[in-house]
């Protein structure tokens, strides 16, 4: 019986694995993005960078008020930028998905929440998460429909 | 009922919990850190990331509470929370030993109209609309902590027992609700023993123990919500009929007795706040942060109005519609309001896990501040443990998103199963229950996708 229950979920597990693991082609032709970004208490401008996989990003960072930092999650890039002295960062967007960049130098009250986003398309991470949500919910509902709990209806009020 | 494992079978654990020293000793330890947090707030550096008050309250304590204590141990924080300590010790005229006579207070009666968690709901929202300011300014955090303690002491002068914890504390409100999901419970072993035991020592107290300060009769306890795990009943019971159990997660969510609109709203408020904080604090939109940070009063007023509207009208309104559809497709005869209340409990696991996912974002990234702050709690240049110069080092920043997705999916499955089992309490057939679950699951999936959009999209 338990085996039947587990086996009934096999198609959903299989589908989830396909969504999670299937390699998809990343065929967009790489370009170079030249961006001037300002860091100002407590936001980056532009707040969101959208690029494609393989693109080169040439970033000029400028601090307009106090000393700020720039740390890019997942890429491990970090630099410090002082007012009046711009910093250049260059990297290839070789990891798809959304990565936060954040101020890494204590710059004032909202410093921990001075955050921006780098979105490297195609954002398969998000697409896979959405797919997984659909499959896992479908699997849960299928399981509940096919194998309802055996507990008695203690509080039936209908 | 499900699986139970009695932890108090362990003699040493039972002896520990029965000891009068156990709880006050832990409360004194947390009180020490609490006082340091307040002092650091008032006299330490205004830079939050170098101040003990901010780092240890909003990162270390918060992470411990929401990621470990609440899911696994329910209200265990309430066992060791220092806030009600001074008030309670004043009432009892002592800290450790049971002092003779009834605890002292003016013995006012708490208004019947306030014997619910509405005050806690509004208290939480009042703190929440200022949260960007509170979370980032040590002085404001210190005033909040001090204010809560003074309120606790003041209430203990007028009202007997832990009125502050039970009806006022904004933190206690959500801990109580989320402890419905926890894997630990304090319960009586045999209800019949309590029924036949006429002296009710757990309520009145004994020579060596106080009556339940949370105003709960353990014999009737079916949910964790209002049991503060103070273990007085364990100390008092002459029949050895009180136990601390391990149990499956979410057991109390299926207990129909005690469900109420105030708790349902708490579930909705907590879920909405987790979503809003994920957008406001972790999002890239600087202007929202400025508004939340009181850049100007009109901007903050607009932010607060939007925040409250989403919490009190938009999310509850959407869930009300969901419930109305669920009622129709499941052919349920109950009024929509009753079903709205019951189905709201299916949001509890999703809400708790949403908060854990939100917390991962900043706990992993900013947790390393705690190491340097330990050596220099006031930001005065001390180096007590030689760790002051440890640099800010984000922990696994590339892995946080994957952990968040995994958690949210667990929350979706958990909540959907709870929704189905609640539906079975109100339908004649399993098919009706299943149909009624569909709209609620769709709502839960929508919430999951909004979280994912904010974290990954």
Tab-separated table of C-alpha atoms in Angstrom, chain B residues 102-296:
chain	number	residue	atom	x	y	z
B	102	UNK	CA	-0.953	35.098	46.479
B	103	UNK	CA	1.203	37.169	44.113
B	104	UNK	CA	0.690	40.864	44.810
B	105	UNK	CA	-1.104	43.181	42.435
B	106	UNK	CA	-4.060	45.546	42.563
B	107	UNK	CA	-6.057	42.596	41.154
B	108	UNK	CA	-7.868	44.546	38.508
B	109	UNK	CA	-9.789	42.405	36.086
B	110	UNK	CA	-8.573	42.438	32.486
B	111	UNK	CA	-11.468	43.707	30.336
B	112	UNK	CA	-13.453	40.889	28.818
B	113	UNK	CA	-13.459	42.665	25.461
B	114	UNK	CA	-9.655	42.478	25.368
B	115	UNK	CA	-9.371	38.799	26.235
B	116	UNK	CA	-8.131	37.928	22.761
B	117	UNK	CA	-5.127	38.798	20.625
B	118	UNK	CA	-6.531	41.854	18.855
B	119	UNK	CA	-4.318	44.113	20.981
B	120	UNK	CA	-1.345	42.003	19.962
B	121	UNK	CA	-2.371	42.237	16.316
B	122	UNK	CA	-2.571	46.019	16.403
B	123	UNK	CA	0.535	46.249	18.582
B	124	UNK	CA	2.469	44.216	16.035
B	125	UNK	CA	1.225	46.407	13.195
B	126	UNK	CA	2.114	49.543	15.150
B	127	UNK	CA	5.662	48.256	15.511
B	128	UNK	CA	5.695	47.023	11.915
B	129	UNK	CA	4.939	50.388	10.326
B	130	UNK	CA	7.970	51.799	12.134
B	131	UNK	CA	10.077	48.701	11.605
B	132	UNK	CA	12.512	50.211	9.099
B	133	UNK	CA	13.369	52.840	11.691
B	134	UNK	CA	13.415	50.386	14.603
B	135	UNK	CA	15.572	47.802	12.825
B	136	UNK	CA	18.257	50.296	11.874
B	137	UNK	CA	18.522	52.748	14.775
B	138	UNK	CA	19.978	51.453	18.032
B	139	UNK	CA	18.377	54.228	20.093
B	140	UNK	CA	14.892	53.436	18.795
B	141	UNK	CA	15.398	49.732	19.438
B	142	UNK	CA	16.484	50.550	22.999
B	143	UNK	CA	13.392	52.664	23.613
B	144	UNK	CA	11.196	49.882	22.246
B	145	UNK	CA	12.781	47.238	24.487
B	146	UNK	CA	12.682	49.479	27.541
B	147	UNK	CA	9.122	50.500	26.771
B	148	UNK	CA	8.003	46.882	26.548
B	149	UNK	CA	9.614	46.059	29.862
B	150	UNK	CA	8.090	49.101	31.570
B	151	UNK	CA	4.701	48.214	30.139
B	152	UNK	CA	5.126	44.671	31.495
B	153	UNK	CA	5.999	46.000	34.952
B	154	UNK	CA	3.147	48.514	34.922
B	155	UNK	CA	0.578	45.910	33.936
B	156	UNK	CA	1.883	43.548	36.609
B	157	UNK	CA	1.108	46.194	39.233
B	158	UNK	CA	-2.521	46.377	38.178
B	159	UNK	CA	-3.252	42.889	36.937
B	160	UNK	CA	-2.378	39.524	38.373
B	161	UNK	CA	-0.332	37.020	36.382
B	162	UNK	CA	1.134	37.506	32.925
B	163	UNK	CA	-1.502	39.727	31.408
B	164	UNK	CA	1.201	41.466	29.368
B	165	UNK	CA	2.395	38.197	27.780
B	166	UNK	CA	-1.052	36.795	27.229
B	167	UNK	CA	-2.885	39.815	25.845
B	168	UNK	CA	-0.447	42.611	25.001
B	169	UNK	CA	3.026	41.494	23.893
B	170	UNK	CA	3.207	41.941	20.099
B	171	UNK	CA	5.880	39.253	19.838
B	172	UNK	CA	3.972	36.797	22.022
B	173	UNK	CA	0.998	37.059	19.681
B	174	UNK	CA	2.730	35.589	16.679
B	175	UNK	CA	4.847	33.173	18.709
B	176	UNK	CA	1.599	31.780	20.110
B	177	UNK	CA	0.030	31.390	16.682
B	178	UNK	CA	3.107	29.874	15.066
B	179	UNK	CA	3.651	27.519	17.995
B	180	UNK	CA	0.587	25.670	16.667
B	181	UNK	CA	2.971	24.205	14.102
B	182	UNK	CA	5.771	23.343	16.503
B	183	UNK	CA	7.003	19.844	17.224
B	184	UNK	CA	6.842	20.244	21.003
B	185	UNK	CA	3.870	20.514	23.337
B	186	UNK	CA	3.105	20.589	27.027
B	187	UNK	CA	-0.002	18.520	27.782
B	188	UNK	CA	-1.565	16.449	30.518
B	189	UNK	CA	-1.057	12.726	30.180
B	190	UNK	CA	-4.585	11.747	31.181
B	191	UNK	CA	-7.403	14.288	31.055
B	192	UNK	CA	-9.540	12.134	33.338
B	193	UNK	CA	-6.971	12.466	36.134
B	194	UNK	CA	-7.338	16.261	35.951
B	195	UNK	CA	-11.137	16.054	35.924
B	196	UNK	CA	-11.169	13.970	39.076
B	197	UNK	CA	-8.474	15.956	40.836
B	198	UNK	CA	-10.477	18.526	42.770
B	199	UNK	CA	-7.743	20.725	44.273
B	200	UNK	CA	-6.461	21.918	40.868
B	201	UNK	CA	-2.971	22.655	42.164
B	202	UNK	CA	-1.831	23.675	38.662
B	203	UNK	CA	-4.300	26.572	38.694
B	204	UNK	CA	-4.132	27.567	42.364
B	205	UNK	CA	-0.512	26.713	43.072
B	206	UNK	CA	1.083	24.827	45.934
B	207	UNK	CA	3.570	25.488	48.674
B	208	UNK	CA	6.356	25.080	46.120
B	209	UNK	CA	4.801	26.363	42.906
B	210	UNK	CA	2.617	29.130	41.561
B	211	UNK	CA	-0.707	28.726	39.834
B	212	UNK	CA	-0.466	29.002	36.048
B	213	UNK	CA	0.598	32.618	35.390
B	214	UNK	CA	-0.763	32.303	31.843
B	215	UNK	CA	-4.270	31.690	33.231
B	216	UNK	CA	-4.563	28.339	31.532
B	217	UNK	CA	-5.977	25.099	32.954
B	218	UNK	CA	-3.580	22.438	31.674
B	219	UNK	CA	-6.324	19.816	31.829
B	220	UNK	CA	-8.101	21.610	28.993
B	221	UNK	CA	-5.011	22.364	26.968
B	222	UNK	CA	-5.383	21.241	23.359
B	223	UNK	CA	-3.297	23.902	21.616
B	224	UNK	CA	0.042	25.571	22.299
B	225	UNK	CA	-1.193	29.119	21.670
B	226	UNK	CA	-1.561	30.328	25.231
B	227	UNK	CA	0.764	28.016	27.143
B	228	UNK	CA	3.968	29.929	27.895
B	229	UNK	CA	5.888	26.779	28.850
B	230	UNK	CA	6.706	28.271	32.251
B	231	UNK	CA	6.506	24.699	33.676
B	232	UNK	CA	4.747	25.785	36.886
B	233	UNK	CA	2.086	23.110	36.279
B	234	UNK	CA	4.791	20.491	35.933
B	235	UNK	CA	6.143	21.578	39.294
B	236	UNK	CA	2.692	21.723	40.896
B	237	UNK	CA	1.018	18.517	39.718
B	238	UNK	CA	0.982	15.976	42.571
B	239	UNK	CA	-0.280	13.302	40.171
B	240	UNK	CA	2.717	13.553	37.856
B	241	UNK	CA	0.220	14.075	35.068
B	242	UNK	CA	1.941	16.823	33.059
B	243	UNK	CA	4.321	15.986	30.229
B	244	UNK	CA	6.446	17.667	27.624
B	245	UNK	CA	5.978	15.789	24.336
B	246	UNK	CA	7.481	15.604	20.892
B	247	UNK	CA	4.792	15.380	18.216
B	248	UNK	CA	4.264	15.827	14.457
B	249	UNK	CA	4.577	19.378	13.124
B	250	UNK	CA	1.295	21.241	12.765
B	251	UNK	CA	-0.768	19.032	15.057
B	252	UNK	CA	-2.627	21.926	16.701
B	253	UNK	CA	-3.696	23.410	13.368
B	254	UNK	CA	-6.347	20.721	13.149
B	255	UNK	CA	-7.848	21.438	16.567
B	256	UNK	CA	-11.136	23.162	15.798
B	257	UNK	CA	-11.759	24.282	19.375
B	258	UNK	CA	-10.406	27.770	20.015
B	259	UNK	CA	-10.209	28.998	16.434
B	260	UNK	CA	-11.160	32.649	16.313
B	261	UNK	CA	-11.187	35.736	14.109
B	262	UNK	CA	-8.377	37.469	16.027
B	263	UNK	CA	-6.084	34.502	15.445
B	264	UNK	CA	-7.172	34.233	11.803
B	265	UNK	CA	-6.284	37.883	11.311
B	266	UNK	CA	-2.963	37.295	13.012
B	267	UNK	CA	-2.204	34.575	10.423
B	268	UNK	CA	-3.081	36.970	7.594
B	269	UNK	CA	-1.160	39.900	9.078
B	270	UNK	CA	1.954	37.809	9.573
B	271	UNK	CA	1.803	36.457	6.031
B	272	UNK	CA	1.264	39.927	4.562
B	273	UNK	CA	4.107	41.385	6.639
B	274	UNK	CA	6.533	38.680	5.486
B	275	UNK	CA	5.682	39.549	1.868
B	276	UNK	CA	5.878	43.295	2.463
B	277	UNK	CA	9.190	43.144	4.301
B	278	UNK	CA	10.630	40.976	1.530
B	279	UNK	CA	9.713	43.699	-0.948
B	280	UNK	CA	10.497	46.795	1.112
B	281	UNK	CA	13.697	45.759	2.865
B	282	UNK	CA	15.193	43.275	0.414
B	283	UNK	CA	13.969	44.806	-2.825
B	284	UNK	CA	15.940	47.259	-4.995
B	285	UNK	CA	13.454	50.122	-4.686
B	286	UNK	CA	15.221	52.916	-2.830
B	287	UNK	CA	12.200	55.220	-2.822
B	288	UNK	CA	10.117	52.690	-0.842
B	289	UNK	CA	12.906	52.408	1.709
B	290	UNK	CA	13.054	56.209	1.931
B	291	UNK	CA	9.331	56.370	2.571
B	292	UNK	CA	9.483	53.589	5.181
B	293	UNK	CA	12.503	55.307	6.726
B	294	UNK	CA	10.469	58.476	7.354
B	295	UNK	CA	12.340	60.610	4.816
B	296	UNK	CA	9.371	62.974	5.098
